[in-house]
mmCIF file of C-alpha atoms in Angstrom:
data_model
loop_
_atom_site.group_PDB
_atom_site.id
_atom_site.type_symbol
_atom_site.label_atom_id
_atom_site.label_comp_id
_atom_site.label_asym_id
_atom_site.label_seq_id
_atom_site.Cartn_x
_atom_site.Cartn_y
_atom_site.Cartn_z
ATOM 1 C CA MET R 1 77.731 141.494 79.837
ATOM 2 C CA ASP R 2 74.756 139.149 79.855
ATOM 3 C CA PHE R 3 74.941 135.657 81.240
ATOM 4 C CA ASN R 4 73.962 133.096 78.625
ATOM 5 C CA PRO R 5 73.256 129.695 80.177
ATOM 6 C CA LEU R 6 73.670 127.960 76.805
ATOM 7 C CA ASP R 7 77.190 129.368 76.399
ATOM 8 C CA PHE R 8 77.978 128.317 79.952
ATOM 9 C CA VAL R 9 76.820 124.741 79.265
ATOM 10 C CA LYS R 10 78.759 124.654 75.979
ATOM 11 C CA ASN R 11 81.920 125.840 77.750
ATOM 12 C CA LEU R 12 81.455 123.162 80.405
ATOM 13 C CA GLN R 13 81.010 120.505 77.729
ATOM 14 C CA ASP R 14 84.147 121.702 75.911
ATOM 15 C CA MET R 15 86.152 121.596 79.123
ATOM 16 C CA GLN R 16 84.785 118.148 79.950
ATOM 17 C CA SER R 17 85.839 116.918 76.512
ATOM 18 C CA LYS R 18 89.340 118.370 76.947
ATOM 19 C CA MET R 19 89.618 116.786 80.405
ATOM 20 C CA GLY R 20 88.671 113.463 78.833
ATOM 21 C CA ASP R 21 91.504 113.946 76.322
ATOM 22 C CA VAL R 22 93.934 114.534 79.197
ATOM 23 C CA GLN R 23 92.664 111.419 80.987
ATOM 24 C CA GLY R 24 93.436 109.426 77.843
ATOM 25 C CA LYS R 25 97.013 110.723 77.792
ATOM 26 C CA LEU R 26 97.800 110.047 81.460
ATOM 27 C CA LYS R 27 99.518 106.734 80.730
ATOM 28 C CA ASP R 28 101.941 108.569 78.417
ATOM 29 C CA ILE R 29 102.887 111.254 80.945
ATOM 30 C CA SER R 30 105.733 110.279 83.245
ATOM 31 C CA ALA R 31 107.875 111.782 85.959
ATOM 32 C CA GLU R 32 110.804 110.732 88.098
ATOM 33 C CA GLY R 33 111.425 111.128 91.777
ATOM 34 C CA ASN R 34 114.684 110.471 93.543
ATOM 35 C CA ALA R 35 116.226 110.367 96.967
ATOM 36 C CA GLY R 36 119.631 110.120 98.564
ATOM 37 C CA GLY R 37 121.367 112.166 95.899
ATOM 38 C CA GLU R 38 119.799 109.964 93.206
ATOM 39 C CA LEU R 39 120.813 106.696 94.882
ATOM 40 C CA VAL R 40 117.162 105.677 94.445
ATOM 41 C CA LYS R 41 115.100 106.749 91.410
ATOM 42 C CA VAL R 42 111.426 106.009 90.830
ATOM 43 C CA GLN R 43 109.502 106.424 87.568
ATOM 44 C CA ILE R 44 105.732 106.960 87.706
ATOM 45 C CA ASN R 45 103.109 107.522 85.020
ATOM 46 C CA GLY R 46 100.076 109.785 85.017
ATOM 47 C CA GLN R 47 97.862 106.952 86.222
ATOM 48 C CA MET R 48 99.963 106.876 89.409
ATOM 49 C CA GLU R 49 101.511 103.524 88.472
ATOM 50 C CA ILE R 50 105.149 103.030 89.400
ATOM 51 C CA THR R 51 106.810 101.984 86.157
ATOM 52 C CA GLY R 52 110.395 101.623 87.312
ATOM 53 C CA ILE R 53 112.783 101.729 90.238
ATOM 54 C CA LYS R 54 116.558 102.050 90.014
ATOM 55 C CA ILE R 55 118.714 101.521 93.086
ATOM 56 C CA ASP R 56 122.401 102.359 93.037
ATOM 57 C CA PRO R 57 124.406 99.513 94.595
ATOM 58 C CA LEU R 58 125.885 102.066 97.023
ATOM 59 C CA ALA R 59 122.418 102.339 98.610
ATOM 60 C CA VAL R 60 122.324 98.626 99.432
ATOM 61 C CA ASP R 61 123.749 97.907 102.867
ATOM 62 C CA PRO R 62 122.432 94.662 104.385
ATOM 63 C CA ARG R 63 123.114 96.117 107.833
ATOM 64 C CA ASP R 64 120.911 99.154 107.147
ATOM 65 C CA VAL R 65 117.822 97.991 105.275
ATOM 66 C CA LYS R 66 115.780 100.677 107.057
ATOM 67 C CA MET R 67 117.737 103.429 105.262
ATOM 68 C CA LEU R 68 117.029 101.854 101.858
ATOM 69 C CA GLU R 69 113.333 101.547 102.718
ATOM 70 C CA GLU R 70 113.241 105.236 103.660
ATOM 71 C CA LEU R 71 115.000 106.203 100.424
ATOM 72 C CA ILE R 72 112.456 104.226 98.384
ATOM 73 C CA VAL R 73 109.517 105.849 100.191
ATOM 74 C CA SER R 74 111.078 109.282 99.736
ATOM 75 C CA ALA R 75 111.725 108.700 96.019
ATOM 76 C CA CYS R 76 108.126 107.482 95.552
ATOM 77 C CA THR R 77 106.802 110.581 97.311
ATOM 78 C CA SER R 78 109.000 112.792 95.138
ATOM 79 C CA ALA R 79 107.810 111.043 91.956
ATOM 80 C CA HIS R 80 104.183 111.389 93.062
ATOM 81 C CA MET R 81 104.570 115.133 93.670
ATOM 82 C CA ASN R 82 106.342 115.590 90.322
ATOM 83 C CA ILE R 83 103.706 113.705 88.306
ATOM 84 C CA LYS R 84 100.886 115.631 89.967
ATOM 85 C CA GLU R 85 102.557 118.874 88.893
ATOM 86 C CA LYS R 86 102.995 117.581 85.330
ATOM 87 C CA ILE R 87 99.345 116.505 85.151
ATOM 88 C CA LYS R 88 98.207 119.879 86.487
ATOM 89 C CA ASN R 89 100.306 121.675 83.863
ATOM 90 C CA GLU R 90 99.036 119.399 81.081
ATOM 91 C CA MET R 91 95.416 119.941 82.132
ATOM 92 C CA SER R 92 95.925 123.707 82.276
ATOM 93 C CA HIS R 93 97.556 123.666 78.843
ATOM 94 C CA MET R 94 94.808 121.572 77.244
ATOM 95 C CA THR R 95 91.877 123.380 78.858
ATOM 96 C CA GLY R 96 93.395 126.847 78.567
ATOM 97 C CA MET R 97 92.679 127.532 82.224
ATOM 98 C CA PRO R 98 94.622 127.036 85.442
ATOM 99 C CA MET R 99 93.452 124.186 87.622
ATOM 100 C CA PRO R 100 91.860 125.456 90.820
ATOM 101 C CA PRO R 101 93.656 124.771 94.111
ATOM 102 C CA GLY R 102 92.464 121.543 95.661
ATOM 103 C CA PHE R 103 91.308 120.118 92.321
ATOM 104 C CA PRO R 104 90.428 116.457 92.983
ATOM 105 C CA GLY R 105 93.397 114.145 92.573
ATOM 106 C CA LEU R 106 95.873 116.980 92.303
#
């Protein structure tokens, strides 16, 4: 099998175009993270913007604000991990190739 630099460049351009398509769809991709048995839920989009937070009244104890803060941080972390996985899957689907480990931003 001969290496054709023109084919290589064309493949790179195709992948770059597909990645651009994914970038355009990031705002429409969303994921949820939760903590405390779903006492705190966080919605995040593919641009890493938190789009919503729901807190069950059972999680609100004025004597234990620290616990609520920890639940919020944990739910945000969970949402962040979930959206990264969704983005990775979407990119793999659109490009037809798995994303390499350590791919920037994922």
